[in-house]
Amino acid sequence: MILLLSALLAGAQTAEPVRIDITWDGETCGAAIGGTPITENDLDRRARQWVREKREVSLRGTDRTPYRCIGGTIYRLQMAGLVRIGFFSEPPPKP
Protein backbone atom coordinates (compact mmCIF):
# COMPACT_ATOMS: atom_id res chain seq x y z
CA MET A 1 0.00 0.00 0.00
CA ILE A 2 2.79 2.44 0.91
CA LEU A 3 4.62 1.62 -2.34
CA LEU A 4 1.48 2.33 -4.36
CA LEU A 5 0.96 5.65 -2.58
CA SER A 6 4.61 6.60 -3.16
CA ALA A 7 4.31 5.78 -6.86
CA LEU A 8 1.15 7.88 -7.18
CA LEU A 9 2.76 10.84 -5.42
CA ALA A 10 5.89 10.59 -7.55
CA GLY A 11 3.76 10.67 -10.70
CA ALA A 12 1.85 13.70 -9.42
CA GLN A 13 4.95 15.86 -9.13
CA THR A 14 5.22 18.51 -11.78
CA ALA A 15 8.26 19.54 -13.75
CA GLU A 16 10.27 22.64 -12.91
CA PRO A 17 8.41 25.88 -13.72
CA VAL A 18 9.31 27.75 -16.89
CA ARG A 19 10.43 31.37 -16.61
CA ILE A 20 9.83 33.66 -19.56
CA ASP A 21 11.35 37.13 -19.69
CA ILE A 22 9.09 39.64 -21.41
CA THR A 23 11.23 41.94 -23.51
CA TRP A 24 10.65 45.43 -24.85
CA ASP A 25 13.05 47.24 -27.15
CA GLY A 26 11.11 50.50 -27.17
CA GLU A 27 9.01 49.43 -30.16
CA THR A 28 8.40 45.69 -30.13
CA CYS A 29 7.32 43.17 -27.50
CA GLY A 30 9.20 39.90 -27.29
CA ALA A 31 9.96 36.94 -25.09
CA ALA A 32 13.09 35.10 -24.07
CA ILE A 33 13.87 31.94 -22.14
CA GLY A 34 17.26 31.76 -20.48
CA GLY A 35 18.35 34.85 -22.39
CA THR A 36 17.50 33.32 -25.78
CA PRO A 37 14.77 35.14 -27.72
CA ILE A 38 11.86 33.00 -28.90
CA THR A 39 9.39 33.69 -31.69
CA GLU A 40 5.62 33.77 -31.24
CA ASN A 41 5.28 30.47 -33.13
CA ASP A 42 7.93 28.86 -30.93
CA LEU A 43 6.20 30.19 -27.81
CA ASP A 44 2.90 28.67 -28.96
CA ARG A 45 4.53 25.30 -29.70
CA ARG A 46 6.39 25.23 -26.39
CA ALA A 47 3.29 26.30 -24.45
CA ARG A 48 1.31 23.34 -25.83
CA GLN A 49 4.16 21.07 -24.70
CA TRP A 50 4.16 22.67 -21.23
CA VAL A 51 0.43 21.96 -20.97
CA ARG A 52 1.08 18.27 -21.69
CA GLU A 53 3.90 18.29 -19.11
CA LYS A 54 1.68 20.09 -16.56
CA ARG A 55 4.32 22.79 -16.10
CA GLU A 56 3.69 26.14 -14.54
CA VAL A 57 4.94 29.28 -16.23
CA SER A 58 6.04 32.55 -14.69
CA LEU A 59 6.63 35.74 -16.60
CA ARG A 60 9.13 38.38 -15.64
CA GLY A 61 9.02 41.96 -16.75
CA THR A 62 10.57 45.18 -15.56
CA ASP A 63 9.07 48.46 -14.45
CA ARG A 64 9.46 49.58 -18.09
CA THR A 65 7.67 46.63 -19.71
CA PRO A 66 4.35 47.80 -21.21
CA TYR A 67 1.37 45.90 -19.91
CA ARG A 68 0.30 45.12 -23.48
CA CYS A 69 3.44 42.97 -23.81
CA ILE A 70 2.69 41.15 -20.57
CA GLY A 71 -1.03 40.78 -21.31
CA GLY A 72 -0.36 39.59 -24.86
CA THR A 73 1.96 36.87 -23.62
CA ILE A 74 -0.51 35.79 -20.93
CA TYR A 75 -3.24 35.60 -23.58
CA ARG A 76 -1.09 33.43 -25.90
CA LEU A 77 -0.26 31.06 -23.05
CA GLN A 78 -3.89 30.81 -21.97
CA MET A 79 -4.97 30.08 -25.55
CA ALA A 80 -2.46 27.21 -25.58
CA GLY A 81 -4.21 25.79 -22.50
CA LEU A 82 -2.00 26.89 -19.62
CA VAL A 83 -3.98 27.55 -16.46
CA ARG A 84 -1.37 28.70 -13.94
CA ILE A 85 0.67 31.66 -15.11
CA GLY A 86 2.57 33.76 -12.61
CA PHE A 87 4.03 37.20 -13.10
CA PHE A 88 6.60 39.24 -11.25
CA SER A 89 8.19 42.57 -12.02
CA GLU A 90 11.80 43.25 -11.37
CA PRO A 91 13.51 46.58 -11.85
CA PRO A 92 16.42 46.46 -14.27
CA PRO A 93 19.84 46.00 -12.68
CA LYS A 94 21.62 49.23 -11.80
CA PRO A 95 24.79 49.88 -13.80
mmCIF file of N, CA and C in Angstrom:
data_model
loop_
_atom_site.group_PDB
_atom_site.id
_atom_site.type_symbol
_atom_site.label_atom_id
_atom_site.label_comp_id
_atom_site.label_asym_id
_atom_site.label_seq_id
_atom_site.Cartn_x
_atom_site.Cartn_y
_atom_site.Cartn_z
ATOM 1 N N MET A 1 0.825 -1.191 0.000
ATOM 2 C CA MET A 1 0.000 0.000 0.000
ATOM 3 C C MET A 1 0.874 1.262 0.000
ATOM 4 N N ILE A 2 1.906 1.278 0.836
ATOM 5 C CA ILE A 2 2.792 2.440 0.907
ATOM 6 C C ILE A 2 3.529 2.622 -0.423
ATOM 7 N N LEU A 3 3.945 1.522 -1.054
ATOM 8 C CA LEU A 3 4.618 1.621 -2.343
ATOM 9 C C LEU A 3 3.694 2.205 -3.403
ATOM 10 N N LEU A 4 2.449 1.803 -3.400
ATOM 11 C CA LEU A 4 1.478 2.326 -4.358
ATOM 12 C C LEU A 4 1.272 3.822 -4.148
ATOM 13 N N LEU A 5 1.136 4.229 -2.898
ATOM 14 C CA LEU A 5 0.962 5.650 -2.583
ATOM 15 C C LEU A 5 2.192 6.451 -2.999
ATOM 16 N N SER A 6 3.372 5.924 -2.753
ATOM 17 C CA SER A 6 4.613 6.599 -3.160
ATOM 18 C C SER A 6 4.675 6.754 -4.673
ATOM 19 N N ALA A 7 4.285 5.728 -5.391
ATOM 20 C CA ALA A 7 4.306 5.784 -6.856
ATOM 21 C C ALA A 7 3.318 6.821 -7.372
ATOM 22 N N LEU A 8 2.145 6.886 -6.766
ATOM 23 C CA LEU A 8 1.149 7.882 -7.178
ATOM 24 C C LEU A 8 1.639 9.297 -6.908
ATOM 25 N N LEU A 9 2.252 9.509 -5.755
ATOM 26 C CA LEU A 9 2.763 10.837 -5.420
ATOM 27 C C LEU A 9 3.923 11.229 -6.330
ATOM 28 N N ALA A 10 4.771 10.294 -6.661
ATOM 29 C CA ALA A 10 5.895 10.590 -7.549
ATOM 30 C C ALA A 10 5.389 10.985 -8.930
ATOM 31 N N GLY A 11 4.327 10.335 -9.403
ATOM 32 C CA GLY A 11 3.757 10.667 -10.700
ATOM 33 C C GLY A 11 3.031 11.994 -10.691
ATOM 34 N N ALA A 12 2.603 12.450 -9.522
ATOM 35 C CA ALA A 12 1.848 13.701 -9.423
ATOM 36 C C ALA A 12 2.759 14.928 -9.395
ATOM 37 N N GLN A 13 4.050 14.717 -9.183
ATOM 38 C CA GLN A 13 4.954 15.855 -9.129
ATOM 39 C C GLN A 13 5.056 16.489 -10.503
ATOM 40 N N THR A 14 5.126 17.809 -10.514
ATOM 41 C CA THR A 14 5.222 18.511 -11.782
ATOM 42 C C THR A 14 6.665 18.882 -12.068
ATOM 43 N N ALA A 15 6.921 19.147 -13.337
ATOM 44 C CA ALA A 15 8.264 19.541 -13.755
ATOM 45 C C ALA A 15 8.565 20.947 -13.255
ATOM 46 N N GLU A 16 9.819 21.311 -13.342
ATOM 47 C CA GLU A 16 10.268 22.639 -12.909
ATOM 48 C C GLU A 16 9.526 23.724 -13.696
ATOM 49 N N PRO A 17 9.119 24.803 -13.020
ATOM 50 C CA PRO A 17 8.407 25.876 -13.722
ATOM 51 C C PRO A 17 9.290 26.524 -14.791
ATOM 52 N N VAL A 18 8.639 27.043 -15.807
ATOM 53 C CA VAL A 18 9.313 27.746 -16.889
ATOM 54 C C VAL A 18 9.291 29.236 -16.582
ATOM 55 N N ARG A 19 10.399 29.921 -16.805
ATOM 56 C CA ARG A 19 10.426 31.372 -16.614
ATOM 57 C C ARG A 19 10.662 32.042 -17.959
ATOM 58 N N ILE A 20 9.751 32.925 -18.304
ATOM 59 C CA ILE A 20 9.835 33.661 -19.562
ATOM 60 C C ILE A 20 10.070 35.130 -19.232
ATOM 61 N N ASP A 21 11.099 35.699 -19.839
ATOM 62 C CA ASP A 21 11.353 37.126 -19.688
ATOM 63 C C ASP A 21 10.625 37.856 -20.809
ATOM 64 N N ILE A 22 9.792 38.821 -20.431
ATOM 65 C CA ILE A 22 9.093 39.643 -21.414
ATOM 66 C C ILE A 22 10.026 40.790 -21.778
ATOM 67 N N THR A 23 10.282 40.933 -23.070
ATOM 68 C CA THR A 23 11.230 41.943 -23.513
ATOM 69 C C THR A 23 10.520 43.091 -24.217
ATOM 70 N N TRP A 24 11.164 44.231 -24.210
ATOM 71 C CA TRP A 24 10.646 45.434 -24.847
ATOM 72 C C TRP A 24 11.843 46.247 -25.312
ATOM 73 N N ASP A 25 11.916 46.490 -26.621
ATOM 74 C CA ASP A 25 13.047 47.245 -27.154
ATOM 75 C C ASP A 25 12.696 48.701 -27.434
ATOM 76 N N GLY A 26 11.567 49.134 -26.925
ATOM 77 C CA GLY A 26 11.108 50.497 -27.168
ATOM 78 C C GLY A 26 10.071 50.562 -28.278
ATOM 79 N N GLU A 27 9.979 49.489 -29.072
ATOM 80 C CA GLU A 27 9.008 49.429 -30.164
ATOM 81 C C GLU A 27 8.255 48.109 -30.232
ATOM 82 N N THR A 28 8.955 47.009 -29.918
ATOM 83 C CA THR A 28 8.400 45.686 -30.134
ATOM 84 C C THR A 28 8.456 44.850 -28.859
ATOM 85 N N CYS A 29 7.362 44.119 -28.613
ATOM 86 C CA CYS A 29 7.321 43.167 -27.505
ATOM 87 C C CYS A 29 8.009 41.880 -27.948
ATOM 88 N N GLY A 30 8.573 41.180 -26.995
ATOM 89 C CA GLY A 30 9.201 39.902 -27.294
ATOM 90 C C GLY A 30 9.247 39.039 -26.052
ATOM 91 N N ALA A 31 9.817 37.867 -26.206
ATOM 92 C CA ALA A 31 9.956 36.941 -25.086
ATOM 93 C C ALA A 31 11.285 36.221 -25.223
ATOM 94 N N ALA A 32 11.830 35.831 -24.087
ATOM 95 C CA ALA A 32 13.093 35.098 -24.068
ATOM 96 C C ALA A 32 13.059 34.073 -22.941
ATOM 97 N N ILE A 33 13.719 32.972 -23.171
ATOM 98 C CA ILE A 33 13.874 31.940 -22.143
ATOM 99 C C ILE A 33 15.366 31.716 -21.967
ATOM 100 N N GLY A 34 15.836 31.924 -20.760
ATOM 101 C CA GLY A 34 17.258 31.759 -20.483
ATOM 102 C C GLY A 34 18.125 32.691 -21.301
ATOM 103 N N GLY A 35 17.598 33.866 -21.622
ATOM 104 C CA GLY A 35 18.349 34.846 -22.387
ATOM 105 C C GLY A 35 18.268 34.663 -23.896
ATOM 106 N N THR A 36 17.634 33.583 -24.350
ATOM 107 C CA THR A 36 17.501 33.318 -25.780
ATOM 108 C C THR A 36 16.125 33.759 -26.260
ATOM 109 N N PRO A 37 16.073 34.704 -27.201
ATOM 110 C CA PRO A 37 14.765 35.144 -27.722
ATOM 111 C C PRO A 37 14.016 33.991 -28.381
ATOM 112 N N ILE A 38 12.689 34.006 -28.242
ATOM 113 C CA ILE A 38 11.856 33.002 -28.898
ATOM 114 C C ILE A 38 10.783 33.721 -29.718
ATOM 115 N N THR A 39 10.408 33.116 -30.826
ATOM 116 C CA THR A 39 9.385 33.686 -31.693
ATOM 117 C C THR A 39 7.999 33.367 -31.140
ATOM 118 N N GLU A 40 6.991 34.043 -31.672
ATOM 119 C CA GLU A 40 5.618 33.773 -31.243
ATOM 120 C C GLU A 40 5.232 32.331 -31.568
ATOM 121 N N ASN A 41 5.600 31.849 -32.757
ATOM 122 C CA ASN A 41 5.276 30.468 -33.126
ATOM 123 C C ASN A 41 5.962 29.472 -32.202
ATOM 124 N N ASP A 42 7.210 29.740 -31.841
ATOM 125 C CA ASP A 42 7.929 28.858 -30.929
ATOM 126 C C ASP A 42 7.294 28.890 -29.542
ATOM 127 N N LEU A 43 6.862 30.074 -29.104
ATOM 128 C CA LEU A 43 6.199 30.186 -27.808
ATOM 129 C C LEU A 43 4.914 29.363 -27.796
ATOM 130 N N ASP A 44 4.137 29.451 -28.870
ATOM 131 C CA ASP A 44 2.895 28.673 -28.964
ATOM 132 C C ASP A 44 3.183 27.171 -28.907
ATOM 133 N N ARG A 45 4.184 26.729 -29.666
ATOM 134 C CA ARG A 45 4.534 25.305 -29.702
ATOM 135 C C ARG A 45 4.999 24.825 -28.338
ATOM 136 N N ARG A 46 5.882 25.614 -27.716
ATOM 137 C CA ARG A 46 6.387 25.235 -26.389
ATOM 138 C C ARG A 46 5.267 25.246 -25.350
ATOM 139 N N ALA A 47 4.378 26.210 -25.432
ATOM 140 C CA ALA A 47 3.290 26.297 -24.453
ATOM 141 C C ALA A 47 2.400 25.059 -24.518
ATOM 142 N N ARG A 48 2.111 24.573 -25.712
ATOM 143 C CA ARG A 48 1.307 23.342 -25.830
ATOM 144 C C ARG A 48 2.036 22.160 -25.186
ATOM 145 N N GLN A 49 3.363 22.123 -25.334
ATOM 146 C CA GLN A 49 4.156 21.070 -24.699
ATOM 147 C C GLN A 49 4.107 21.208 -23.177
ATOM 148 N N TRP A 50 4.207 22.440 -22.680
ATOM 149 C CA TRP A 50 4.158 22.668 -21.235
ATOM 150 C C TRP A 50 2.821 22.242 -20.649
ATOM 151 N N VAL A 51 1.753 22.411 -21.428
ATOM 152 C CA VAL A 51 0.433 21.957 -20.971
ATOM 153 C C VAL A 51 0.468 20.443 -20.793
ATOM 154 N N ARG A 52 1.001 19.737 -21.777
ATOM 155 C CA ARG A 52 1.082 18.273 -21.685
ATOM 156 C C ARG A 52 1.943 17.833 -20.506
ATOM 157 N N GLU A 53 2.991 18.612 -20.215
ATOM 158 C CA GLU A 53 3.898 18.287 -19.108
ATOM 159 C C GLU A 53 3.400 18.800 -17.760
ATOM 160 N N LYS A 54 2.262 19.512 -17.777
ATOM 161 C CA LYS A 54 1.675 20.093 -16.557
ATOM 162 C C LYS A 54 2.652 21.046 -15.866
ATOM 163 N N ARG A 55 3.349 21.846 -16.657
ATOM 164 C CA ARG A 55 4.318 22.788 -16.102
ATOM 165 C C ARG A 55 3.652 24.122 -15.838
ATOM 166 N N GLU A 56 4.139 24.788 -14.829
ATOM 167 C CA GLU A 56 3.693 26.145 -14.540
ATOM 168 C C GLU A 56 4.652 27.110 -15.217
ATOM 169 N N VAL A 57 4.138 28.274 -15.550
ATOM 170 C CA VAL A 57 4.936 29.284 -16.229
ATOM 171 C C VAL A 57 4.882 30.569 -15.437
ATOM 172 N N SER A 58 6.024 31.222 -15.300
ATOM 173 C CA SER A 58 6.036 32.550 -14.690
ATOM 174 C C SER A 58 6.687 33.513 -15.672
ATOM 175 N N LEU A 59 6.141 34.688 -15.728
ATOM 176 C CA LEU A 59 6.631 35.739 -16.605
ATOM 177 C C LEU A 59 7.352 36.769 -15.768
ATOM 178 N N ARG A 60 8.411 37.328 -16.331
ATOM 179 C CA ARG A 60 9.127 38.382 -15.636
ATOM 180 C C ARG A 60 9.233 39.578 -16.565
ATOM 181 N N GLY A 61 8.869 40.711 -16.029
ATOM 182 C CA GLY A 61 9.021 41.961 -16.748
ATOM 183 C C GLY A 61 9.792 42.931 -15.877
ATOM 184 N N THR A 62 9.942 44.139 -16.361
ATOM 185 C CA THR A 62 10.569 45.181 -15.558
ATOM 186 C C THR A 62 9.561 46.299 -15.364
ATOM 187 N N ASP A 63 9.971 47.327 -14.641
ATOM 188 C CA ASP A 63 9.074 48.459 -14.448
ATOM 189 C C ASP A 63 8.867 49.241 -15.745
ATOM 190 N N ARG A 64 9.607 48.906 -16.787
ATOM 191 C CA ARG A 64 9.462 49.583 -18.087
ATOM 192 C C ARG A 64 8.741 48.734 -19.128
ATOM 193 N N THR A 65 8.347 47.512 -18.770
ATOM 194 C CA THR A 65 7.665 46.634 -19.715
ATOM 195 C C THR A 65 6.204 47.062 -19.842
ATOM 196 N N PRO A 66 5.760 47.421 -21.044
ATOM 197 C CA PRO A 66 4.353 47.804 -21.211
ATOM 198 C C PRO A 66 3.422 46.640 -20.874
ATOM 199 N N TYR A 67 2.292 46.965 -20.280
ATOM 200 C CA TYR A 67 1.369 45.899 -19.909
ATOM 201 C C TYR A 67 0.863 45.151 -21.133
ATOM 202 N N ARG A 68 0.785 45.812 -22.282
ATOM 203 C CA ARG A 68 0.297 45.118 -23.480
ATOM 204 C C ARG A 68 1.220 43.961 -23.852
ATOM 205 N N CYS A 69 2.506 44.079 -23.557
ATOM 206 C CA CYS A 69 3.442 42.974 -23.811
ATOM 207 C C CYS A 69 3.169 41.819 -22.850
ATOM 208 N N ILE A 70 2.955 42.159 -21.600
ATOM 209 C CA ILE A 70 2.685 41.150 -20.575
ATOM 210 C C ILE A 70 1.336 40.480 -20.848
ATOM 211 N N GLY A 71 0.309 41.304 -21.056
ATOM 212 C CA GLY A 71 -1.033 40.778 -21.311
ATOM 213 C C GLY A 71 -1.093 39.936 -22.572
ATOM 214 N N GLY A 72 -0.377 40.364 -23.614
ATOM 215 C CA GLY A 72 -0.361 39.594 -24.857
ATOM 216 C C GLY A 72 0.256 38.222 -24.668
ATOM 217 N N THR A 73 1.309 38.157 -23.878
ATOM 218 C CA THR A 73 1.957 36.872 -23.619
ATOM 219 C C THR A 73 1.056 35.980 -22.775
ATOM 220 N N ILE A 74 0.432 36.564 -21.761
ATOM 221 C CA ILE A 74 -0.508 35.790 -20.934
ATOM 222 C C ILE A 74 -1.622 35.223 -21.805
ATOM 223 N N TYR A 75 -2.166 36.041 -22.690
ATOM 224 C CA TYR A 75 -3.239 35.599 -23.578
ATOM 225 C C TYR A 75 -2.781 34.419 -24.442
ATOM 226 N N ARG A 76 -1.601 34.513 -25.047
ATOM 227 C CA ARG A 76 -1.085 33.432 -25.899
ATOM 228 C C ARG A 76 -0.954 32.133 -25.102
ATOM 229 N N LEU A 77 -0.441 32.243 -23.880
ATOM 230 C CA LEU A 77 -0.255 31.064 -23.046
ATOM 231 C C LEU A 77 -1.596 30.455 -22.641
ATOM 232 N N GLN A 78 -2.560 31.308 -22.325
ATOM 233 C CA GLN A 78 -3.891 30.807 -21.970
ATOM 234 C C GLN A 78 -4.555 30.125 -23.166
ATOM 235 N N MET A 79 -4.384 30.684 -24.361
ATOM 236 C CA MET A 79 -4.972 30.084 -25.554
ATOM 237 C C MET A 79 -4.353 28.710 -25.843
ATOM 238 N N ALA A 80 -3.120 28.509 -25.415
ATOM 239 C CA ALA A 80 -2.461 27.206 -25.580
ATOM 240 C C ALA A 80 -2.959 26.198 -24.547
ATOM 241 N N GLY A 81 -3.651 26.690 -23.502
ATOM 242 C CA GLY A 81 -4.209 25.793 -22.500
ATOM 243 C C GLY A 81 -3.586 25.874 -21.128
ATOM 244 N N LEU A 82 -2.602 26.759 -20.944
ATOM 245 C CA LEU A 82 -2.002 26.892 -19.615
ATOM 246 C C LEU A 82 -2.991 27.551 -18.664
ATOM 247 N N VAL A 83 -3.038 27.043 -17.451
ATOM 248 C CA VAL A 83 -3.976 27.547 -16.456
ATOM 249 C C VAL A 83 -3.273 28.408 -15.418
ATOM 250 N N ARG A 84 -2.111 27.968 -14.973
ATOM 251 C CA ARG A 84 -1.374 28.701 -13.935
ATOM 252 C C ARG A 84 -0.223 29.468 -14.566
ATOM 253 N N ILE A 85 -0.362 30.788 -14.558
ATOM 254 C CA ILE A 85 0.667 31.659 -15.109
ATOM 255 C C ILE A 85 0.960 32.724 -14.073
ATOM 256 N N GLY A 86 2.175 32.761 -13.597
ATOM 257 C CA GLY A 86 2.571 33.757 -12.613
ATOM 258 C C GLY A 86 3.251 34.936 -13.289
ATOM 259 N N PHE A 87 3.341 36.032 -12.569
ATOM 260 C CA PHE A 87 4.034 37.202 -13.098
ATOM 261 C C PHE A 87 4.721 37.919 -11.950
ATOM 262 N N PHE A 88 5.946 38.369 -12.197
ATOM 263 C CA PHE A 88 6.599 39.243 -11.248
ATOM 264 C C PHE A 88 7.354 40.299 -12.022
ATOM 265 N N SER A 89 7.493 41.444 -11.397
ATOM 266 C CA SER A 89 8.186 42.567 -12.018
ATOM 267 C C SER A 89 9.467 42.828 -11.242
ATOM 268 N N GLU A 90 10.511 43.020 -11.976
ATOM 269 C CA GLU A 90 11.804 43.252 -11.371
ATOM 270 C C GLU A 90 12.417 44.480 -12.012
ATOM 271 N N PRO A 91 12.849 45.442 -11.216
ATOM 272 C CA PRO A 91 13.511 46.584 -11.851
ATOM 273 C C PRO A 91 14.790 46.145 -12.530
ATOM 274 N N PRO A 92 15.174 46.839 -13.606
ATOM 275 C CA PRO A 92 16.421 46.456 -14.268
ATOM 276 C C PRO A 92 17.610 46.642 -13.339
ATOM 277 N N PRO A 93 18.654 45.859 -13.539
ATOM 278 C CA PRO A 93 19.841 46.001 -12.681
ATOM 279 C C PRO A 93 20.460 47.389 -12.842
ATOM 280 N N LYS A 94 20.966 47.916 -11.754
ATOM 281 C CA LYS A 94 21.619 49.230 -11.801
ATOM 282 C C LYS A 94 23.028 49.068 -12.337
ATOM 283 N N PRO A 95 23.442 49.999 -13.216
ATOM 284 C CA PRO A 95 24.792 49.881 -13.802
ATOM 285 C C PRO A 95 25.882 50.065 -12.778
#
